[in-house]
Structure formats: structure tokens, C-alpha cells
Coordinates of C-alpha atoms in Angstrom, one line a residue:
X266 CA -3.4 -13.9 4.1
X267 CA -3.6 -17.7 3.1
X268 CA -5.6 -19.5 5.1
X269 CA -6.2 -23.5 4.7
X270 CA -9.6 -25.0 5.4
X271 CA -8.1 -28.0 7.8
X272 CA -5.1 -26.0 9.9
X273 CA -7.2 -23.4 12.4
X274 CA -5.4 -20.4 12.2
X275 CA -5.5 -17.0 14.2
X276 CA -4.6 -14.0 11.4
X277 CA -4.3 -10.3 13.1
X278 CA -7.8 -8.8 13.4
X279 CA -8.7 -12.4 15.7
X280 CA -5.4 -11.4 17.4
X281 CA -4.9 -7.9 18.1
X282 CA -7.5 -5.5 19.1
X283 CA -9.6 -4.1 15.7
X284 CA -10.5 -1.1 14.6
X285 CA -11.9 -1.9 10.8
X286 CA -12.9 0.5 8.6
X287 CA -15.5 0.8 5.7
X288 CA -14.5 2.0 2.5
X289 CA -16.9 4.3 0.7
X290 CA -14.3 4.7 -1.9
X291 CA -12.4 7.1 -0.3
X292 CA -8.6 7.9 -1.5
X293 CA -8.1 8.9 1.8
X294 CA -9.4 5.7 3.4
X295 CA -6.0 4.0 3.4
X296 CA -4.8 6.9 5.6
X297 CA -7.1 5.9 8.5
X298 CA -5.6 2.3 8.6
X299 CA -2.1 4.3 8.4
X300 CA -3.0 6.5 11.4
X301 CA -4.1 4.1 13.7
X302 CA -1.5 1.2 12.5
X303 CA 1.5 4.0 13.5
X304 CA -0.5 4.4 16.9
X305 CA 0.3 0.9 17.0
X306 CA -3.3 0.2 17.6
X307 CA -4.3 -2.7 14.7
X308 CA -7.3 -1.9 11.8
X309 CA -8.4 -3.2 8.5
X310 CA -10.5 -2.3 5.7
X311 CA -12.7 -4.0 4.4
X312 CA -15.4 -2.4 2.3
X313 CA -18.1 -0.3 2.8
X314 CA -20.5 -3.5 1.9
X315 CA -19.2 -5.9 3.7
X316 CA -21.9 -8.3 5.3
X317 CA -21.7 -8.1 9.3
X318 CA -23.0 -11.8 9.6
X319 CA -19.8 -12.8 7.9
X320 CA -16.9 -11.6 9.7
X321 CA -15.6 -13.7 12.2
X322 CA -14.5 -12.0 14.0
X323 CA -15.5 -9.3 15.6
X324 CA -14.2 -5.4 16.0
X325 CA -13.3 -3.4 19.2
X326 CA -14.5 -0.2 16.8
X327 CA -16.2 0.6 13.4
X328 CA -14.7 3.6 11.1
X329 CA -16.8 4.6 8.2
X330 CA -14.6 7.2 5.8
X331 CA -16.1 9.6 2.8
X332 CA -16.3 8.5 -0.6
X333 CA -17.3 10.1 -3.5
X334 CA -21.6 9.1 -3.4
X335 CA -24.0 11.3 -1.8
X336 CA -25.8 9.5 0.3
X337 CA -29.4 10.5 -0.5
X338 CA -28.9 9.0 -4.5
X339 CA -30.5 6.3 -5.2
X340 CA -27.0 4.3 -6.0
X341 CA -25.2 6.3 -3.0
X342 CA -23.4 2.3 -0.9
X343 CA -25.2 2.1 2.4
X344 CA -23.4 0.3 5.2
X345 CA -25.0 -3.0 6.2
X346 CA -27.8 -2.2 8.4
X347 CA -26.3 -4.7 11.4
X348 CA -23.8 -2.3 11.4
X349 CA -25.7 -0.4 14.1
X350 CA -26.7 -3.4 16.7
X351 CA -23.0 -4.5 16.3
X352 CA -22.5 -2.5 20.0
X353 CA -19.7 -1.0 18.6
X354 CA -18.5 2.6 19.3
X355 CA -18.6 4.5 15.4
X356 CA -16.8 7.4 13.9
X357 CA -18.6 8.3 10.2
X358 CA -15.9 11.1 8.7
X359 CA -17.8 12.8 6.3
X360 CA -19.7 10.9 4.1
X361 CA -19.4 8.2 6.5
X362 CA -20.9 11.2 9.3
X363 CA -23.5 11.4 6.8
X364 CA -24.6 8.0 7.2
X365 CA -25.2 8.5 10.3
X366 CA -27.6 10.6 10.0
X367 CA -28.8 9.2 6.7
X368 CA -29.2 6.0 8.9
X369 CA -31.0 8.0 11.9
X370 CA -33.4 10.7 10.3
X371 CA -32.5 10.7 6.8
X372 CA -31.6 13.9 6.6
X373 CA -28.7 15.0 3.6
X374 CA -29.3 17.9 1.3
X375 CA -27.2 19.3 -0.9
X376 CA -25.4 22.3 0.4
X377 CA -26.1 26.1 -1.5
X378 CA -21.8 25.9 -0.9
X379 CA -19.5 23.6 -0.9
X380 CA -17.0 23.5 1.2
X381 CA -13.2 22.6 1.0
X382 CA -9.7 23.4 2.1
X383 CA -8.9 24.3 5.7
X384 CA -11.5 25.5 8.1
X385 CA -11.3 26.3 11.9
X386 CA -13.3 24.3 14.2
X387 CA -14.9 25.2 17.1
X388 CA -15.6 22.2 19.2
X389 CA -18.8 22.4 21.7
X390 CA -18.4 21.1 25.7
X391 CA -21.5 19.2 27.5
X392 CA -22.1 18.9 31.3
X393 CA -20.2 16.1 33.2
X394 CA -24.0 13.8 32.4
X395 CA -23.1 13.8 28.4
X396 CA -19.0 13.9 29.7
X397 CA -18.5 11.0 28.1
X398 CA -19.4 12.6 24.6
X399 CA -16.4 14.9 25.1
X400 CA -14.0 12.6 24.6
X401 CA -13.6 12.6 21.2
X402 CA -12.4 15.9 21.0
X403 CA -10.2 15.3 24.9
X404 CA -6.7 17.6 24.8
X405 CA -7.8 19.1 21.5
X406 CA -8.1 22.6 22.7
X407 CA -11.7 25.1 22.2
X408 CA -10.3 25.6 18.4
X409 CA -9.3 22.7 15.4
X410 CA -7.7 24.4 12.3
X411 CA -9.0 21.0 10.1
X412 CA -9.0 20.2 6.2
X413 CA -12.7 19.8 4.6
X414 CA -13.6 18.4 1.7
X415 CA -18.0 17.5 1.0
X416 CA -20.8 19.7 -0.6
X417 CA -23.3 17.7 1.0
X418 CA -24.1 18.7 4.3
X419 CA -27.3 17.4 7.5
X420 CA -30.1 19.7 7.3
X421 CA -30.7 18.5 10.3
X422 CA -29.9 17.3 13.4
X423 CA -31.5 13.5 13.8
X424 CA -33.0 12.5 17.1
X425 CA -30.7 12.2 20.1
X426 CA -27.7 13.9 18.5
X427 CA -26.0 17.0 19.4
X428 CA -23.6 18.9 17.6
X429 CA -20.0 18.5 19.5
X430 CA -18.3 20.6 16.6
X431 CA -18.3 23.3 14.1
X432 CA -17.4 25.5 11.6
X433 CA -19.0 29.3 9.3
X434 CA -20.3 26.8 6.8
X435 CA -21.5 23.3 8.7
X436 CA -23.5 24.4 11.7
X437 CA -23.1 19.6 11.9
X438 CA -19.1 19.5 11.7
X439 CA -19.2 17.6 14.8
X440 CA -22.4 14.8 15.8
X441 CA -22.4 12.9 18.5
X442 CA -25.5 10.5 19.7
X443 CA -26.5 11.4 24.3
X444 CA -26.3 6.7 24.8
X445 CA -24.8 5.2 22.7
X446 CA -20.3 6.4 21.3
X447 CA -21.4 7.4 17.7
X448 CA -19.0 9.8 16.3
X449 CA -19.1 11.6 13.1
X450 CA -17.2 15.1 11.8
X451 CA -18.0 16.6 8.8
X452 CA -13.3 17.0 8.2
X453 CA -10.8 14.2 7.8
X454 CA -8.3 13.9 10.4
X455 CA -6.5 11.4 8.5
X456 CA -4.6 13.9 6.1
X457 CA -1.6 15.9 7.0
X458 CA -3.9 18.6 6.6
X459 CA -6.1 18.8 9.9
X460 CA -2.6 19.1 12.3
X461 CA -4.0 17.4 15.3
X462 CA -6.2 15.1 13.9
X463 CA -3.7 12.4 14.7
X464 CA -4.6 12.7 17.8
X465 CA -8.0 12.9 17.3
X466 CA -8.8 9.6 16.0
X467 CA -6.0 8.2 18.9
X468 CA -9.5 9.3 21.1
X469 CA -11.5 7.5 19.5
X470 CA -9.5 4.4 19.0
X471 CA -8.0 3.9 23.0
X472 CA -10.2 6.0 24.5
X473 CA -13.9 5.6 23.5
X474 CA -13.1 1.9 22.1
X475 CA -10.7 0.9 25.0
X476 CA -8.3 -0.9 22.0
X477 CA -5.0 -1.9 23.0
X478 CA -2.1 -0.2 21.4
X479 CA 0.4 -3.5 21.0
X480 CA 0.3 -4.3 16.6
X481 CA 4.1 -3.7 16.8
X482 CA 6.7 -6.0 14.3
X483 CA 7.7 -7.1 17.8
X484 CA 4.3 -8.9 18.4
X485 CA 3.6 -9.7 14.6
X486 CA 7.2 -11.4 13.9
X487 CA 6.2 -14.0 16.6
X488 CA 2.3 -14.7 16.0
X489 CA 3.7 -14.6 12.7
X490 CA 5.9 -17.2 12.7
X491 CA 3.9 -20.3 14.9
X492 CA 0.8 -18.9 12.1
X493 CA 3.3 -20.0 8.7
X494 CA 4.4 -23.1 11.2
X495 CA 0.8 -24.3 11.6
X496 CA -0.1 -23.0 8.6
X497 CA 2.8 -25.0 7.7
X498 CA 2.3 -27.5 8.9
X499 CA 5.6 -30.2 10.5
X500 CA 6.6 -31.6 6.5
X501 CA 4.8 -28.6 3.9
X502 CA 7.7 -27.5 1.8
X503 CA 7.3 -23.7 0.7
X504 CA 8.8 -22.0 -2.9
X505 CA 8.5 -18.4 -3.1
X506 CA 9.7 -16.1 -5.2
X507 CA 12.7 -13.7 -4.2
X508 CA 14.9 -10.8 -6.1
X509 CA 16.5 -8.6 -4.0
X510 CA 14.4 -6.4 -3.5
X511 CA 13.5 -5.3 0.4
X512 CA 9.6 -7.4 0.2
X513 CA 10.6 -11.0 -1.3
X514 CA 14.1 -10.6 1.5
X515 CA 11.2 -9.5 4.4
X516 CA 9.0 -13.1 3.3
X517 CA 11.9 -15.0 2.5
X518 CA 14.3 -14.1 6.3
X519 CA 10.6 -14.7 7.9
X520 CA 10.3 -17.7 6.1
X521 CA 13.2 -19.5 6.6
X522 CA 13.2 -17.7 9.8
X523 CA 9.4 -20.4 10.9
X524 CA 10.5 -23.6 8.1
X525 CA 14.2 -23.1 7.9
X526 CA 15.2 -25.6 4.6
X527 CA 11.7 -26.5 3.5
X528 CA 11.6 -23.4 2.4
X529 CA 13.3 -22.9 -0.7
X530 CA 13.8 -18.9 -2.7
X531 CA 13.3 -19.0 -6.6
X532 CA 15.2 -16.9 -8.2
X533 CA 14.0 -16.5 -11.6
X534 CA 15.9 -14.3 -14.1
X535 CA 13.1 -13.3 -16.8
X536 CA 15.8 -11.3 -19.1
X537 CA 14.0 -7.6 -16.7
X538 CA 15.9 -7.6 -13.1
X539 CA 17.7 -4.5 -13.0
X540 CA 21.9 -4.4 -13.9
X541 CA 23.7 -7.8 -12.4
X542 CA 21.1 -7.8 -10.1
X543 CA 20.8 -11.8 -10.7
X544 CA 24.1 -11.8 -8.9
X545 CA 24.0 -9.0 -6.6
X546 CA 20.7 -11.2 -5.1
X547 CA 22.4 -14.8 -5.3
X548 CA 25.5 -13.4 -3.1
X549 CA 23.5 -11.5 -0.2
X550 CA 20.7 -14.0 0.0
X551 CA 22.4 -17.1 -0.1
X552 CA 26.5 -15.5 2.3
X553 CA 24.5 -13.1 3.5
X554 CA 20.9 -14.7 4.7
X555 CA 21.4 -18.6 4.8
X556 CA 18.4 -18.3 2.5
X557 CA 18.0 -22.1 1.2
X558 CA 18.2 -20.2 -3.7
X559 CA 18.3 -22.2 -6.7
X560 CA 18.5 -19.6 -10.0
X561 CA 16.9 -20.3 -12.5
X562 CA 17.7 -18.5 -16.4
X563 CA 14.1 -17.9 -17.8
X564 CA 15.5 -14.7 -20.1
X565 CA 14.9 -16.4 -23.5
X566 CA 11.4 -17.3 -22.3
X567 CA 10.2 -14.8 -21.0
X568 CA 11.1 -12.5 -23.2
X569 CA 10.3 -13.8 -26.3
X570 CA 7.1 -13.8 -24.9
X571 CA 7.8 -10.2 -24.0
X572 CA 7.8 -9.8 -28.0
X573 CA 5.4 -7.7 -30.4
X574 CA 4.0 -7.0 -26.9
X575 CA 3.5 -3.3 -25.9
X576 CA 0.0 -3.0 -23.6
X577 CA 1.4 -2.4 -20.2
X578 CA -2.0 -4.9 -18.6
X579 CA -0.6 -7.3 -21.3
X580 CA 2.7 -7.5 -19.6
X581 CA 2.0 -7.8 -16.7
X582 CA 0.0 -10.6 -17.5
X583 CA 2.7 -12.4 -19.2
X584 CA 5.0 -12.2 -16.9
X585 CA 2.6 -13.4 -14.1
X586 CA 1.2 -16.6 -15.8
X587 CA 4.9 -17.5 -16.3
X588 CA 6.6 -17.0 -13.2
X589 CA 4.2 -19.1 -11.5
X590 CA 4.3 -21.3 -14.4
X591 CA 8.5 -20.9 -13.6
X592 CA 8.2 -22.3 -9.4
X593 CA 5.2 -25.3 -10.6
X594 CA 8.4 -26.4 -13.3
X595 CA 11.5 -25.2 -10.2
X596 CA 8.7 -26.7 -7.5
X597 CA 8.6 -30.4 -9.4
X598 CA 12.5 -29.9 -10.1
X599 CA 12.5 -29.5 -5.7
X600 CA 11.2 -32.3 -4.8
X601 CA 12.5 -35.5 -7.4
X602 CA 16.1 -33.5 -6.2
X603 CA 15.0 -34.1 -2.7
X604 CA 13.4 -37.9 -2.9
X605 CA 14.9 -39.7 -0.2
X606 CA 16.3 -37.1 1.4
X607 CA 14.8 -35.8 4.5
X608 CA 13.3 -32.9 3.3
X609 CA 11.5 -36.0 0.6
X610 CA 8.3 -35.2 -0.2
X611 CA 5.6 -31.6 -2.2
X612 CA 6.3 -28.3 -1.9
X613 CA 3.0 -27.4 -1.8
X614 CA 2.5 -23.5 -1.2
X615 CA 4.0 -20.1 -2.7
X616 CA 5.0 -17.2 -1.5
X617 CA 4.7 -14.0 -2.2
X618 CA 5.4 -10.4 -0.9
X619 CA 2.1 -9.1 -1.6
X620 CA 1.1 -6.4 0.8
X621 CA -1.9 -4.2 1.5
X622 CA -1.1 -1.7 -0.7
X623 CA -0.3 -4.1 -3.7
X624 CA -3.7 -5.3 -3.0
X625 CA -5.4 -1.6 -2.1
X626 CA -4.4 -0.9 -5.4
X627 CA -5.5 -4.1 -8.5
X628 CA -8.7 -5.2 -6.4
X629 CA -11.7 -3.0 -5.6
X630 CA -13.0 -5.8 -3.2
X631 CA -11.4 -4.0 -0.3
X632 CA -14.4 0.0 -0.8
X633 CA -16.5 1.1 -4.3
X634 CA -13.3 2.5 -5.5
X635 CA -11.9 1.8 -9.5
X636 CA -9.0 -0.8 -10.4
X637 CA -5.7 1.1 -10.9
X638 CA -4.0 -1.2 -12.1
X639 CA -3.3 -5.5 -11.7
X640 CA -0.1 -6.0 -9.1
X641 CA 2.1 -8.3 -10.1
X642 CA 1.3 -9.8 -6.9
X643 CA -2.5 -10.1 -6.6
X644 CA -4.0 -9.8 -10.2
X645 CA -2.6 -11.6 -13.8
X646 CA -1.8 -15.5 -12.4
X647 CA -3.3 -18.4 -13.8
X648 CA -6.3 -20.2 -13.2
X649 CA -4.3 -24.0 -13.5
X650 CA -2.0 -23.1 -10.1
X651 CA -1.6 -26.0 -8.3
X652 CA 0.2 -24.0 -5.9
X653 CA -1.3 -22.8 -2.3
X654 CA -0.5 -19.4 -1.6
X655 CA 0.5 -18.1 1.5
X656 CA 1.0 -14.0 2.0
X657 CA 2.7 -12.9 5.7
X658 CA 3.0 -10.0 4.8
X659 CA 0.1 -9.6 3.5
X660 CA -1.2 -7.1 5.4
X661 CA 1.4 -4.9 6.2
X662 CA 2.4 -1.4 4.4
X663 CA 5.7 -0.5 2.8
X664 CA 7.2 1.2 6.3
X665 CA 5.9 -2.0 8.6
X666 CA 8.2 -3.8 6.5
X667 CA 10.9 -2.8 6.3
X668 CA 10.4 -2.3 10.7
X669 CA 9.7 -6.0 10.7
X670 CA 13.1 -6.3 8.4
X671 CA 16.0 -4.5 10.8
X672 CA 13.5 -6.4 13.5
X673 CA 14.4 -9.8 11.5
X674 CA 17.9 -8.2 11.4
X675 CA 19.0 -7.9 7.9
X676 CA 21.7 -4.9 7.4
X677 CA 20.0 -1.5 6.7
X678 CA 21.3 -2.2 3.0
X679 CA 19.0 -4.1 2.7
X680 CA 16.2 -3.1 4.6
X681 CA 16.1 0.1 2.9
X682 CA 17.1 -0.9 -0.8
X683 CA 14.6 0.7 -2.7
X684 CA 11.5 -1.1 -4.5
X685 CA 11.6 -2.7 -8.4
X686 CA 8.7 -4.3 -9.2
X687 CA 8.3 -7.6 -10.1
X688 CA 7.5 -7.0 -14.1
X689 CA 10.9 -5.8 -13.7
X690 CA 12.0 -3.0 -16.6
X691 CA 9.6 -5.3 -18.7
X692 CA 7.0 -1.8 -17.6
X693 CA 10.2 0.8 -17.5
X694 CA 10.3 0.5 -21.4
X695 CA 7.9 2.1 -22.4
X696 CA 6.4 -0.1 -25.9
X697 CA 8.5 -3.4 -27.2
X698 CA 11.1 -4.5 -24.2
X699 CA 13.6 -6.3 -26.2
X700 CA 17.3 -7.0 -25.5
X701 CA 18.6 -4.2 -26.7
X702 CA 16.4 -1.2 -25.0
X703 CA 16.5 -3.9 -22.0
X704 CA 20.4 -2.9 -22.0
X705 CA 19.9 -0.1 -22.4
X706 CA 17.1 0.6 -19.5
X707 CA 19.9 -1.0 -17.4
X708 CA 23.2 0.8 -18.2
X709 CA 20.5 3.7 -17.4
X710 CA 19.2 2.9 -14.2
X711 CA 22.5 2.3 -12.8
X712 CA 23.8 5.5 -13.5
X713 CA 21.3 7.0 -11.6
X714 CA 21.3 4.3 -8.7
X715 CA 25.1 4.8 -8.1
X716 CA 25.4 9.7 -8.4
X717 CA 22.2 9.6 -5.9
X718 CA 24.1 6.4 -3.7
X719 CA 27.4 8.9 -4.2
X720 CA 25.0 11.7 -3.6
X721 CA 24.2 10.3 0.1
X722 CA 20.4 10.8 -1.3
X723 CA 19.7 7.4 -1.3
X724 CA 17.8 6.9 2.0
X725 CA 15.5 10.3 1.7
X726 CA 14.0 8.6 -1.4
X727 CA 11.9 5.9 -1.5
X728 CA 12.4 5.1 -4.7
X729 CA 13.9 5.8 -8.0
X730 CA 14.9 4.4 -11.7
X731 CA 14.7 5.4 -15.6
X732 CA 12.3 4.3 -17.9
X733 CA 13.1 4.5 -21.6
X734 CA 11.2 5.7 -23.9
X735 CA 11.0 4.7 -27.2
X736 CA 11.1 8.0 -28.5
X737 CA 13.2 9.1 -31.2
X738 CA 14.8 12.8 -30.6
X739 CA 17.0 15.0 -33.0
X740 CA 20.4 15.2 -30.2
X741 CA 24.3 16.8 -31.4
X742 CA 26.4 14.6 -29.9
X743 CA 29.8 15.9 -30.8
X744 CA 30.1 17.3 -34.1
X745 CA 27.3 14.7 -35.4
X746 CA 23.3 15.3 -35.5
X747 CA 22.2 11.9 -33.9
X748 CA 18.9 11.0 -33.6
X749 CA 18.6 8.5 -30.5
X750 CA 15.9 7.9 -28.1
X751 CA 14.6 9.0 -24.3
X752 CA 15.1 8.0 -20.9
X753 CA 13.2 9.5 -17.6
X754 CA 13.6 9.6 -14.9
X755 CA 11.5 8.9 -11.9
X756 CA 12.6 9.8 -7.3
X757 CA 9.5 9.3 -4.9
X758 CA 9.4 10.5 -1.4
X759 CA 6.5 8.3 0.0
X760 CA 6.0 6.6 3.3
X761 CA 3.0 4.3 2.5
X762 CA 3.2 4.0 -1.4
X763 CA -0.5 4.9 -1.7
X764 CA 1.0 8.8 -2.2
X765 CA 4.2 10.0 -4.0
X766 CA 6.2 13.4 -3.8
X767 CA 8.6 14.8 -7.0
X768 CA 11.9 15.0 -5.2
X769 CA 13.8 17.9 -5.1
X770 CA 16.6 17.7 -6.9
X771 CA 19.1 20.5 -7.5
X772 CA 20.2 21.9 -11.0
X773 CA 24.1 20.6 -10.6
X774 CA 22.7 16.9 -9.9
X775 CA 20.2 16.8 -12.5
X776 CA 23.1 18.1 -15.1
X777 CA 25.7 15.2 -13.9
X778 CA 23.5 12.4 -14.6
X779 CA 22.0 13.7 -17.5
X780 CA 25.6 14.3 -18.9
X781 CA 26.6 10.6 -17.9
X782 CA 23.7 8.9 -19.3
X783 CA 24.2 11.1 -22.6
X784 CA 28.1 10.3 -22.5
X785 CA 27.6 6.6 -21.8
X786 CA 24.9 4.6 -22.3
X787 CA 24.4 4.1 -26.6
X788 CA 21.1 4.9 -27.9
X789 CA 20.1 7.6 -25.4
X790 CA 20.9 11.4 -26.4
X791 CA 18.3 13.0 -23.9
X792 CA 16.7 12.5 -20.5
X793 CA 14.1 14.2 -19.4
X794 CA 13.4 14.4 -15.2
X795 CA 9.9 13.8 -14.1
X796 CA 8.7 16.6 -12.3
X797 CA 4.7 14.6 -11.9
X798 CA 1.7 16.8 -10.8
X799 CA 2.7 19.0 -7.8
X800 CA 1.7 18.0 -4.4
X801 CA -0.4 21.4 -3.6
X802 CA -3.6 18.7 -0.8
X803 CA -4.9 15.9 -0.2
X804 CA -6.6 15.6 -4.1
X805 CA -3.9 17.0 -5.7
X806 CA -0.5 14.4 -5.0
X807 CA 2.1 12.6 -7.9
X808 CA 0.3 9.7 -6.9
X809 CA -2.6 9.2 -8.1
X810 CA -3.3 10.9 -11.2
X811 CA 0.9 10.0 -12.1
X812 CA 1.4 6.1 -10.5
X813 CA 5.0 5.6 -9.4
X814 CA 6.1 2.9 -12.3
X815 CA 5.5 4.6 -16.0
X816 CA 3.1 1.9 -17.3

């Protein structure tokens, strides 16, 4: 979140009891944070290399995530030794268990038999004298179905540790320290393939760490409004991009609640919006929410800069850089127009609707995971930006943003609107972006969404869109042969926009959509539905390897 060196502003980890997740690069790390938040326990994720001395707050407990490394390898990442001096409970998951064991005994080696997939866990109970050890598996029974994903394993128990769970292939599938609240488990409780995994995480966070379950959007909204007012000050003014999407709309409504008319929403028509989006968003934001809105038509400017550009990252950075330039120009215009009035003053702050998944996907400082793409909210911004960023949604997942929107009184139509990327149709028109290509993508997308709504499927789908593939193929329309482009339809289901699976439309629905697009959109003669990889396990989702957007 944004901070200003001269103004003390409390961030969530200073207000709510927080479980810190230290990420060793597992693709499941974000799920640990999500599961805890679902339990109303606040959690944040930082890289495994985080120096504890640099934290300005103390977590209630720490979870060490899984990771793709071997702890005994020369280049393996290791946690800051100060973690073990904090005197807070620790839970190591998979690699995290091995990291704890390595710290206490250097006793991890490559297993003779790797263990991937479902396994049956046997829980071992201990005497009343050591009853604190049983808290992790309290209420979970003596046998559990769990999800394993490891090749290395412990060769022997570290000193002062006891076995608390086993499988047929892992004699130390669960370990615990005799006196300290240190636990290690070889399986992944955060994935749905471990049915009672969330209960185990609750046992750790609530029973062992004694974290309060008070992380709710009702609690967050009041504290965030207070934080925004302290950050911006009594006369500070904020400018923010809005697009009509749920993220920017919720961020704008939150800012409007905090500072009223001193928030200036800016809708930039960059030429790559949805069909009639500028008009729709204007009515929704001004008439529906009473937000102070300025509409800037910069479509020719953006399309001119995108001419001849085909590389997706270049498109993103061109759009990101020029959005900031437009904001700065508009900020100066707003300040000039307010001169002499009660709203006189410089616009110093830029509101962005950055979400937690944006940060995880774009910046690898939160863990050694590889960057997937540059996100428009957190990458590609010019160094000469003269506005200070304020990002009130930066620590929230998408489902939390929707809950926040409902709490702020937004109607369901706005709260459940499908996301739209910052670069817009520029990353849904594959290849060069031209006005004619944008028009094709707009019309096809409009038909697809219209039919989804008519079929009553909109709320069942998390995100859907049509993308234009600039590959000409042969088709027959009427009695003549044509040579036109292809539309690809994409629709996914997800809760957190970190992992996703395709939506299983029936063929009758797809036949209807395809017929309409081919008949109504000039320049298209064939339509594909993107099936993506089939979701078969936590490590084989359709995001990754395929992100939701095409580019």
C-alpha cells in the first residue's frame, strides 16, 4: 500500500492479527494466504528471504511454504535464522518442513520413492504431558486423506522433535517440537485435494497462534477509509482511472466515501474498450454512484502509438506509460479548473485498483517464483511519474473486492461484472491493433456476453471474452468461399484469479454463439472455444500454464 514518510498510517498487518507466509516459490503459496483469509484470519505473503529485522510488525505465527528446491542443494533458498528467535509458532509445509528439519539437524535427503498425489495420513497422538502437540490435528480424526507432492524426505527426526503423522512412504509426514510450537507437515493442506486441510490451518492459526478471526470487509472498510484520510490529508486530492470494471469501480467508490469531491475519477477512452463502454461506464459511475468523473477521449493517441506493435509486453508498457501521461495532463487540467474554488489545490495522488494477485503475478520479490507477465497496475510505469500511488485494494483478492463492493452498497450488476484488463482489447486482439481489428473484437465479445447473460450463466462464470486471432482461414458463407479471421472464445471459473478452469458450455449454446458471430461480424468466418488444459490436479490447472488472457 502507499505510504507517505511524514504521515503515520497503519496497514492491515498492524491492525489485524497476521499470519506471515514465507514463500519458497510453490505455485500453491498464495492458496495458504487465501485459506486463512477465508477463515477471517488476516495473512500476508513475503519472500522466504525476508529479513525479519526489516519487518515493522510482528506476526502471530509464520508458515513456511512449499517450494521446488532441495534444502541440501548449494543454491537452495533458506529462511532468515531470526525466524527461530521470534518466539512465535511455526508451521512448515512440504519444503517448509524440510527447512525446519534442516535448521535443526541437516537431515534431509532425496527419497528413494517420490510421492505425488493422494495419500492416507495416520495421525499419532501423544500424552497429556505433551498435549500441545496434538493441537494441530485436533478434531481431524486418526486418518486423513492428504495431497503429497515431494521427492525429498527426512532421514531422521531432528533433536527434540516427535513424529505426529506418517504415511506408507513418509515416516515423518508430520513432526512437532517437544516444547516449542514448531510443526512440520509433508503434505499440502492448502489445496482442495486435502479435504480437511482448511481445518488444520485453522487449528494452527486460531488454536496454536491464537490469531483473532476478525478479518472481514466490514472491519476493513472503516479502517481503510480512516487510513486514506490520514494519508491524503484534509486538502489532498486524488485522481484515479476507472473503466467500469469491478476493481476500479470499488476503488473509486471507496475513495469517494473517504474524501468526497476531492477524488477525481478519470475514464480514458483508449480506443480498446468494450463496445459502447465509455457511455455505459459514464452513466454507471455518475448517475449510479455520484462519482466526480472526467471522460478523456484519447483513442486516436493510443491507437497511433500501438500501430505496428505486435509484442504483448510492448503493448502493455505503451498503454501503461501513456495512461500515466494522460493522468498527469488531466490532473493539471483539473487543478487549473479548480483554481479559486473551495477545491483549489494540486492533485498529488494517483489511485490504482491493484489487487494482491496482480502483485504476485508481476513481481517476484514476494517469492522466488518466476514473473508470468507485467501487470498494467504494477509494471511498465515511467520513472518520471509525478504522482504518488495510493492502492487501497492492493492486499485483497478478487472475491474480497466483491465483498467490499457489496459492503459499500454497489448493486449486484456492478459487483459481479467480469474483469476487464487494463490494456483492454489490445491484448485480446492478437498481433497488430488497428481500429478495424478492435471493431471485430468488440462486436464478437458483445455477442458472446449478451448470450451468456440471456442463458442465465453470467454469475456462474468468472470471466468471459472473445479474442481475435489474426490468422485467415478458409470458410464457406452462403454459396461463396471466403478467407477471413478467427475468433477465440474464452470463459473460466475461478475464486481467486490465481488458478482457473474452463467453463463447460453445452454444444447447443456454443452453436448459437458461433452462428451469431459468423453471421453478424464482418471479417470472421470461424470461431473456436478455448478448452485449455483440463484441470486434473493442483499442479495441472488451466492457469498456469495458460493465463486467463490471451496475451
